[in-house]
CSV table of C-alpha atoms in Angstrom, one decimal:
chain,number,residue,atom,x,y,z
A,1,UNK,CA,0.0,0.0,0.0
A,2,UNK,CA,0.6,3.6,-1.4
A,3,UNK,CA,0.1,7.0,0.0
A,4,UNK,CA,0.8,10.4,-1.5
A,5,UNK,CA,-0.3,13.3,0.0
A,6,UNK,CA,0.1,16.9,-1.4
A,7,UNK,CA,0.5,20.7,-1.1
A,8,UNK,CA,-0.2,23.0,-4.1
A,9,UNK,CA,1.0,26.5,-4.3
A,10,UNK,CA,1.3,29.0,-6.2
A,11,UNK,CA,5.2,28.5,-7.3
A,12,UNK,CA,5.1,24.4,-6.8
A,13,UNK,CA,3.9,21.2,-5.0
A,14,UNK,CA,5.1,19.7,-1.9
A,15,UNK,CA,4.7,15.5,-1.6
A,16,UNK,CA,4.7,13.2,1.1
A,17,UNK,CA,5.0,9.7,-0.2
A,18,UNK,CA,5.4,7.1,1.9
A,19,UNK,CA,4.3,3.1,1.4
A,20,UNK,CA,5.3,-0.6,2.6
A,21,UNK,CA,4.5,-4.2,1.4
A,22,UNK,CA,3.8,-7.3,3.2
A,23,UNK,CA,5.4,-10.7,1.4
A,24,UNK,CA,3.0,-13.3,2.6
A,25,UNK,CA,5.3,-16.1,0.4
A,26,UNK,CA,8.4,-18.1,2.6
A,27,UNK,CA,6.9,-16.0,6.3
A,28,UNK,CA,8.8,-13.0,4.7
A,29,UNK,CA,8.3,-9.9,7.0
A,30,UNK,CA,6.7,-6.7,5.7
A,31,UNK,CA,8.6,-3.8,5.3
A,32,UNK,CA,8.1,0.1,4.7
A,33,UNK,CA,9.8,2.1,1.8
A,34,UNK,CA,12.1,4.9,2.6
A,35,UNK,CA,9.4,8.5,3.1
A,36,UNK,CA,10.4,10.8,0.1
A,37,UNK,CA,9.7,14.5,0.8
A,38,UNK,CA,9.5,16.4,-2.4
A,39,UNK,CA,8.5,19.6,-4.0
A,40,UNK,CA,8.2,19.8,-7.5
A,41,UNK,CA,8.2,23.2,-9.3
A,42,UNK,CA,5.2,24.2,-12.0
A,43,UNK,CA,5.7,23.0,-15.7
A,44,UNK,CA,7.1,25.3,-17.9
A,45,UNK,CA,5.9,25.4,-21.3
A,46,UNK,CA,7.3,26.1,-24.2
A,47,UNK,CA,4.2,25.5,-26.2
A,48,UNK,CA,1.5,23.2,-26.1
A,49,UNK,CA,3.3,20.4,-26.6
A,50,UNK,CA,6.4,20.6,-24.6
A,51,UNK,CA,6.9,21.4,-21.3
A,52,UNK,CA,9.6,21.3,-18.3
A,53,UNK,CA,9.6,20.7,-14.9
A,54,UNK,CA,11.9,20.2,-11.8
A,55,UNK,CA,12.3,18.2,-8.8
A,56,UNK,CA,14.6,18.1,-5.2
A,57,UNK,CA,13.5,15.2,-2.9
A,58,UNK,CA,15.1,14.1,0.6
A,59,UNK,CA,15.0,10.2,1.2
A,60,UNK,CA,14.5,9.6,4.7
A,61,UNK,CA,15.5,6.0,6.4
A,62,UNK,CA,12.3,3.9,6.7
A,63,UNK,CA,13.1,0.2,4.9
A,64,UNK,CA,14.4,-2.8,6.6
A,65,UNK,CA,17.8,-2.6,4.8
A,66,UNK,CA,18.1,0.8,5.1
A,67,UNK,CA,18.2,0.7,9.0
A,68,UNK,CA,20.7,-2.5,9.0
A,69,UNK,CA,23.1,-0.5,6.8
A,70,UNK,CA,22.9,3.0,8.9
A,71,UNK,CA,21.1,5.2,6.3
A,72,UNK,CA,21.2,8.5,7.3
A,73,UNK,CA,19.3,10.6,4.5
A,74,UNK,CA,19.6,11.2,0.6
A,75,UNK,CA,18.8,13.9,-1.6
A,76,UNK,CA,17.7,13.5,-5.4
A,77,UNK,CA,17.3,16.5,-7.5
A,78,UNK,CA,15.4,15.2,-10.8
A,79,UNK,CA,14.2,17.2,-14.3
A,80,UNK,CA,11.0,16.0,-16.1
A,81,UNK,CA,10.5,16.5,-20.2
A,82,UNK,CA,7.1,16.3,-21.2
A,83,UNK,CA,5.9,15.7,-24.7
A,84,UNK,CA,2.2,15.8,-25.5
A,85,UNK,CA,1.8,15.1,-29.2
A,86,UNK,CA,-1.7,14.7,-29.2
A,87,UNK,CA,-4.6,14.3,-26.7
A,88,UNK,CA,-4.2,10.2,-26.5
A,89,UNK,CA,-0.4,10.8,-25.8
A,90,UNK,CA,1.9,11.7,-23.2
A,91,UNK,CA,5.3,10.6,-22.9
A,92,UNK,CA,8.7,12.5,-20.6
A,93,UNK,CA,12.0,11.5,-20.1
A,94,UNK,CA,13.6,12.3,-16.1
A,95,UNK,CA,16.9,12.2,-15.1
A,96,UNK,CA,17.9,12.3,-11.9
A,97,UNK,CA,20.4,12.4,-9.5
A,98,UNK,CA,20.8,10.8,-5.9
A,99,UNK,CA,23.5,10.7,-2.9
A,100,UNK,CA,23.3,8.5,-0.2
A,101,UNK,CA,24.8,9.0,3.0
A,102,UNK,CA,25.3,6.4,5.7
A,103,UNK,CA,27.1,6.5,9.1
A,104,UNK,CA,29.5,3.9,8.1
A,105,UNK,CA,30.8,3.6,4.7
A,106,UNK,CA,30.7,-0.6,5.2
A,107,UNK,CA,27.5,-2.6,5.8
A,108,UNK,CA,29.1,-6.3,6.0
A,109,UNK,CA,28.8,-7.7,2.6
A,110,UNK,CA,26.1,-5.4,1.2
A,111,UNK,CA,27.8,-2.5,-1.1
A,112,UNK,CA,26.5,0.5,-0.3
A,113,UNK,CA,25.9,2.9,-2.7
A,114,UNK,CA,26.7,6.6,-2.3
A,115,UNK,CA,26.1,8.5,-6.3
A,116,UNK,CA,23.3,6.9,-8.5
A,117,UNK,CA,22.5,8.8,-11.7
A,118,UNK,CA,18.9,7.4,-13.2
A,119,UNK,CA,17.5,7.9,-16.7
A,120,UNK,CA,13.6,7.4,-16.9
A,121,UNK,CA,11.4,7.1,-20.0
A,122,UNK,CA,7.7,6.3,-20.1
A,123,UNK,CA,5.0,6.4,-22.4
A,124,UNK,CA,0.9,6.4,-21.8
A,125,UNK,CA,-1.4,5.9,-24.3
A,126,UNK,CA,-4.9,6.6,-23.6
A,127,UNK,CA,-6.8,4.7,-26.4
A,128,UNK,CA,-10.2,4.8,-25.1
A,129,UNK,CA,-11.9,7.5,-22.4
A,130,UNK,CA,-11.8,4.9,-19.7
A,131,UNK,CA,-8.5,2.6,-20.6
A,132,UNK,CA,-4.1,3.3,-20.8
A,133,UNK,CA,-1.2,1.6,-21.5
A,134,UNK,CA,1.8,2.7,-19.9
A,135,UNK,CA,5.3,1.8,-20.1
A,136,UNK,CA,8.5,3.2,-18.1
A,137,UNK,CA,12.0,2.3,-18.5
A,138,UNK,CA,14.8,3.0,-16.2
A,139,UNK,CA,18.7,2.5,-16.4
A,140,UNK,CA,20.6,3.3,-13.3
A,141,UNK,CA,24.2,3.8,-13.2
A,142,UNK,CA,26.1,3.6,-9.8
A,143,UNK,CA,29.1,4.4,-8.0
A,144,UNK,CA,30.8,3.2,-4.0
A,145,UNK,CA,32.4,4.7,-1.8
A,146,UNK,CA,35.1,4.0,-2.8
A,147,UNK,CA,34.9,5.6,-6.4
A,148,UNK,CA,34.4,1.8,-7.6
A,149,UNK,CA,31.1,1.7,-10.9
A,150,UNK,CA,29.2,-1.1,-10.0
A,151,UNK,CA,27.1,-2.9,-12.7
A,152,UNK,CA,24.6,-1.2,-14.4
A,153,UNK,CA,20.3,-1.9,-13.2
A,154,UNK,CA,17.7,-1.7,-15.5
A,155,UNK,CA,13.8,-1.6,-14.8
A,156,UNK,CA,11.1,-2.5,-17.2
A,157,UNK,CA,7.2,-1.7,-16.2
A,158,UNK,CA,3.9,-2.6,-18.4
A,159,UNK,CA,0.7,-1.2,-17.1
A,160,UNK,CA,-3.1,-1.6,-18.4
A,161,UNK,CA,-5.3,0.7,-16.6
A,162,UNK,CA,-9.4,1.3,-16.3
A,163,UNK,CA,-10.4,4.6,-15.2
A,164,UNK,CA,-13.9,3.6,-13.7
A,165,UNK,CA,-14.5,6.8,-12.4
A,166,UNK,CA,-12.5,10.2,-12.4
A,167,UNK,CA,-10.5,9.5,-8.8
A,168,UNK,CA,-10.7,5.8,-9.1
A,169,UNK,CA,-8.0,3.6,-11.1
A,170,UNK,CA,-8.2,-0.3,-11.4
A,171,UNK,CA,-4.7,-1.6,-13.0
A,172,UNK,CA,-2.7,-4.6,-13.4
A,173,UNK,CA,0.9,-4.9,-14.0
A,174,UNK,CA,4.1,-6.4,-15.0
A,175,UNK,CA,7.7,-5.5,-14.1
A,176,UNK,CA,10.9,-6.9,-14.2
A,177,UNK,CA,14.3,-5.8,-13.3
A,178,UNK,CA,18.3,-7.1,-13.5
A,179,UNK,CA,21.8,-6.0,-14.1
A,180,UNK,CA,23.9,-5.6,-16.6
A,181,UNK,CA,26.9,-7.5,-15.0
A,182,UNK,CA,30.7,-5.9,-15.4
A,183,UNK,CA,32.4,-8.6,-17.5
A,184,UNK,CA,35.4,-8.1,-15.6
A,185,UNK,CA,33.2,-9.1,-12.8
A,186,UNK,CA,30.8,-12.1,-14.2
A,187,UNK,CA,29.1,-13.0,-17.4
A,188,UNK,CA,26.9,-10.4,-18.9
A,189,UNK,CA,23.2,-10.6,-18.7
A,190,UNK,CA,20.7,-8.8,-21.4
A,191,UNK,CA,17.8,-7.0,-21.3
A,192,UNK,CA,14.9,-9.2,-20.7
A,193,UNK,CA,11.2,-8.0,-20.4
A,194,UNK,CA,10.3,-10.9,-19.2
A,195,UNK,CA,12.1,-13.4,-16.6
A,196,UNK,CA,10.2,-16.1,-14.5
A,197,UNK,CA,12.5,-15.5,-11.6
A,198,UNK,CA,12.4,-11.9,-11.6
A,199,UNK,CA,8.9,-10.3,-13.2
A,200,UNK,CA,6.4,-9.6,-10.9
A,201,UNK,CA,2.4,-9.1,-11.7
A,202,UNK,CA,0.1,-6.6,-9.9
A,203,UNK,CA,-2.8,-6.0,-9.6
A,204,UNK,CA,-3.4,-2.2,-7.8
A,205,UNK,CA,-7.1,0.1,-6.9
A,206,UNK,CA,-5.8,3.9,-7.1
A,207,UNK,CA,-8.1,6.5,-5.1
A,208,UNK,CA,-7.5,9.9,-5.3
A,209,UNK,CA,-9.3,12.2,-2.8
């Protein structure tokens, strides 16, 4: 479960999203996502199909790992590119920068990671008043501590949604994510959009109030 709340003003939006899951498979515990706090400026438009916004976020500790590996804070600052080119499409590229900071610069065998630079694309199409298809890709490049890349992520994200009513969003999804493995390191894995031991299906009820 999902929450967002937000603050309009004149010059921006502030956010508040915080969220958690609970893994019912192998007695896993549930576990909350780190709160993002987050004010977002008002588009900019060059005309009426482009448009420009910007983003600074602080990551606050709030998931499992998070806590075992002494996560202090992170800030994100993030652009967004719209393109509308016409009333059935809407599409933006975002990217985005984050620093982590921990209390120790170790966490056992977990690497923790202190710059990640992330480049987001996604795509809605809105082919009927009440139905979407969405798609969003995301590549992630990451560095240590210690200076050291580590091997690229990607993230791969197919939703269908039904608008039943104007603040009320039925949707089911599929996602999958991996790494591109450092040869130096291990053999190298391609994109997939599909993997059996990786893709997840959802099935989510939005309702905006």
């Amino acid at each position: 479960m999902n929450a967002r709340l937000g603050y309009k003003t004149d010059y921006g939006q502030y956010r508040l999203t915080v969220g958690g899951e609970q893994e019912t498979l192998h007695g896993q515990e549930s576990t909350f996502y780190d709160p993002m706090i987050e004010f977002r400026t008002n588009k900019y438009e060059f005309d009426d199909k482009w448009s420009l916004r910007g983003s600074l976020a602080a990551i606050l500790p709030g998931n499992h790992y998070s806590k075992l590996d002494h996560f202090e804070y992170a800030f994100r600052i993030a652009g967004y590119l719209y393109w509308n080119p016409s009333d059935n499409w809407y599409l933006y590229v975002s990217p985005r920068y984050r620093y982590n900071d921990y209390k120790y610069k170790t966490s056992g065998g977990r690497v923790l990671t202190e710059h990640r630079y992330d480049v987001v694309a996604d795509a809605l199409w809105q082919f009927h008043p009440d139905w979407y298809l969405e798609m969003t890709y995301q590549h992630i490049w990451s560095e240590n501590y210690y200076g050291r890349q580590l091997d690229d992520q990607f993230f791969f994200a197919q939703e269908l949604g039904w608008e039943i009513n104007k603040n009320l969003i039925l949707a089911v999804a599929h996602n999958n994510s991996g790494r591109f493995y450092n040869p130096d390191r291990g053999p190298s894995q391609e994109f997939e959009i599909f993997n059996k031991r990786s893709s997840t299906f959802t099935l989510s009820i939005t309702q905006y109030f």
